[in-house]
Amino acid sequence: EQLMIPAVNIHYAAKYLSRNMVRYRGSVERAVIAYTRGSAGTLTETKYSNKVLKEWSRTYERISADRYQARSR
């Protein structure tokens, strides 16, 4: 029931994804696949995992570009 509260849900989702990042040695792709499927052993992508990875890539590129521009000033 508490997972229906957005802040609680985000907290546990981030915690689980963080653990997956450690488990899969920093591989965002494997961590996201494991997050959506429960395991990344077979590295089977899904439409959802592809969508998440695509959005993460877009966001990461934008954040990296912003940081680069800030350092260049």
C-alpha positions as protocol buffer text, in pm:
chain_id: "A"
residue {
  index: 1
  type: GLU
  ca { x: 0 y: 0 z: 0 }
}
residue {
  index: 2
  type: GLN
  ca { x: 283 y: 240 z: 82 }
}
residue {
  index: 3
  type: LEU
  ca { x: 438 y: 175 z: -260 }
}
residue {
  index: 4
  type: MET
  ca { x: 145 y: 367 z: -406 }
}
residue {
  index: 5
  type: ILE
  ca { x: 294 y: 683 z: -250 }
}
residue {
  index: 6
  type: PRO
  ca { x: 521 y: 830 z: -522 }
}
residue {
  index: 7
  type: ALA
  ca { x: 805 y: 930 z: -287 }
}
residue {
  index: 8
  type: VAL
  ca { x: 816 y: 584 z: -130 }
}
residue {
  index: 9
  type: ASN
  ca { x: 798 y: 411 z: -469 }
}
residue {
  index: 10
  type: ILE
  ca { x: 1080 y: 626 z: -610 }
}
residue {
  index: 11
  type: HIS
  ca { x: 1295 y: 561 z: -303 }
}
residue {
  index: 12
  type: TYR
  ca { x: 1269 y: 182 z: -335 }
}
residue {
  index: 13
  type: ALA
  ca { x: 1298 y: 185 z: -713 }
}
residue {
  index: 14
  type: ALA
  ca { x: 1620 y: 387 z: -692 }
}
residue {
  index: 15
  type: LYS
  ca { x: 1754 y: 158 z: -421 }
}
residue {
  index: 16
  type: TYR
  ca { x: 1681 y: -153 z: -629 }
}
residue {
  index: 17
  type: LEU
  ca { x: 1832 y: -1 z: -943 }
}
residue {
  index: 18
  type: SER
  ca { x: 2140 y: 105 z: -745 }
}
residue {
  index: 19
  type: ARG
  ca { x: 2187 y: -253 z: -623 }
}
residue {
  index: 20
  type: ASN
  ca { x: 2153 y: -376 z: -979 }
}
residue {
  index: 21
  type: MET
  ca { x: 2421 y: -130 z: -1092 }
}
residue {
  index: 22
  type: VAL
  ca { x: 2659 y: -284 z: -837 }
}
residue {
  index: 23
  type: ARG
  ca { x: 2552 y: -637 z: -923 }
}
residue {
  index: 24
  type: TYR
  ca { x: 2610 y: -581 z: -1296 }
}
residue {
  index: 25
  type: ARG
  ca { x: 2930 y: -380 z: -1242 }
}
residue {
  index: 26
  type: GLY
  ca { x: 2804 y: -45 z: -1367 }
}
residue {
  index: 27
  type: SER
  ca { x: 2626 y: -173 z: -1677 }
}
residue {
  index: 28
  type: VAL
  ca { x: 2319 y: 48 z: -1707 }
}
residue {
  index: 29
  type: GLU
  ca { x: 2177 y: -178 z: -1977 }
}
residue {
  index: 30
  type: ARG
  ca { x: 2199 y: -494 z: -1765 }
}
residue {
  index: 31
  type: ALA
  ca { x: 2078 y: -313 z: -1452 }
}
residue {
  index: 32
  type: VAL
  ca { x: 1768 y: -182 z: -1632 }
}
residue {
  index: 33
  type: ILE
  ca { x: 1693 y: -520 z: -1789 }
}
residue {
  index: 34
  type: ALA
  ca { x: 1725 y: -686 z: -1448 }
}
residue {
  index: 35
  type: TYR
  ca { x: 1503 y: -416 z: -1297 }
}
residue {
  index: 36
  type: THR
  ca { x: 1227 y: -486 z: -1549 }
}
residue {
  index: 37
  type: ARG
  ca { x: 1268 y: -865 z: -1574 }
}
residue {
  index: 38
  type: GLY
  ca { x: 1407 y: -968 z: -1236 }
}
residue {
  index: 39
  type: SER
  ca { x: 1738 y: -1089 z: -1382 }
}
residue {
  index: 40
  type: ALA
  ca { x: 1972 y: -994 z: -1663 }
}
residue {
  index: 41
  type: GLY
  ca { x: 2124 y: -1339 z: -1691 }
}
residue {
  index: 42
  type: THR
  ca { x: 2009 y: -1388 z: -2049 }
}
residue {
  index: 43
  type: LEU
  ca { x: 2019 y: -1015 z: -2129 }
}
residue {
  index: 44
  type: THR
  ca { x: 1682 y: -1034 z: -2301 }
}
residue {
  index: 45
  type: GLU
  ca { x: 1570 y: -686 z: -2393 }
}
residue {
  index: 46
  type: THR
  ca { x: 1208 y: -581 z: -2391 }
}
residue {
  index: 47
  type: LYS
  ca { x: 1028 y: -290 z: -2549 }
}
residue {
  index: 48
  type: TYR
  ca { x: 1003 y: -135 z: -2205 }
}
residue {
  index: 49
  type: SER
  ca { x: 1373 y: -176 z: -2120 }
}
residue {
  index: 50
  type: ASN
  ca { x: 1465 y: -31 z: -2460 }
}
residue {
  index: 51
  type: LYS
  ca { x: 1237 y: 266 z: -2394 }
}
residue {
  index: 52
  type: VAL
  ca { x: 1391 y: 323 z: -2049 }
}
residue {
  index: 53
  type: LEU
  ca { x: 1745 y: 298 z: -2185 }
}
residue {
  index: 54
  type: LYS
  ca { x: 1667 y: 537 z: -2470 }
}
residue {
  index: 55
  type: GLU
  ca { x: 1521 y: 795 z: -2232 }
}
residue {
  index: 56
  type: TRP
  ca { x: 1811 y: 752 z: -1988 }
}
residue {
  index: 57
  type: SER
  ca { x: 2058 y: 801 z: -2270 }
}
residue {
  index: 58
  type: ARG
  ca { x: 1883 y: 1120 z: -2381 }
}
residue {
  index: 59
  type: THR
  ca { x: 1874 y: 1255 z: -2026 }
}
residue {
  index: 60
  type: TYR
  ca { x: 2235 y: 1157 z: -1955 }
}
residue {
  index: 61
  type: GLU
  ca { x: 2357 y: 1327 z: -2273 }
}
residue {
  index: 62
  type: ARG
  ca { x: 2169 y: 1645 z: -2182 }
}
residue {
  index: 63
  type: ILE
  ca { x: 2311 y: 1646 z: -1827 }
}
residue {
  index: 64
  type: SER
  ca { x: 2663 y: 1582 z: -1957 }
}
residue {
  index: 65
  type: ALA
  ca { x: 2631 y: 1864 z: -2210 }
}
residue {
  index: 66
  type: ASP
  ca { x: 2507 y: 2103 z: -1939 }
}
residue {
  index: 67
  type: ARG
  ca { x: 2802 y: 2015 z: -1713 }
}
residue {
  index: 68
  type: TYR
  ca { x: 3048 y: 2061 z: -1999 }
}
residue {
  index: 69
  type: GLN
  ca { x: 2904 y: 2402 z: -2081 }
}
residue {
  index: 70
  type: ALA
  ca { x: 2917 y: 2507 z: -1715 }
}
residue {
  index: 71
  type: ARG
  ca { x: 3286 y: 2413 z: -1692 }
}
residue {
  index: 72
  type: SER
  ca { x: 3365 y: 2597 z: -2015 }
}
residue {
  index: 73
  type: ARG
  ca { x: 3246 y: 2930 z: -1877 }
}
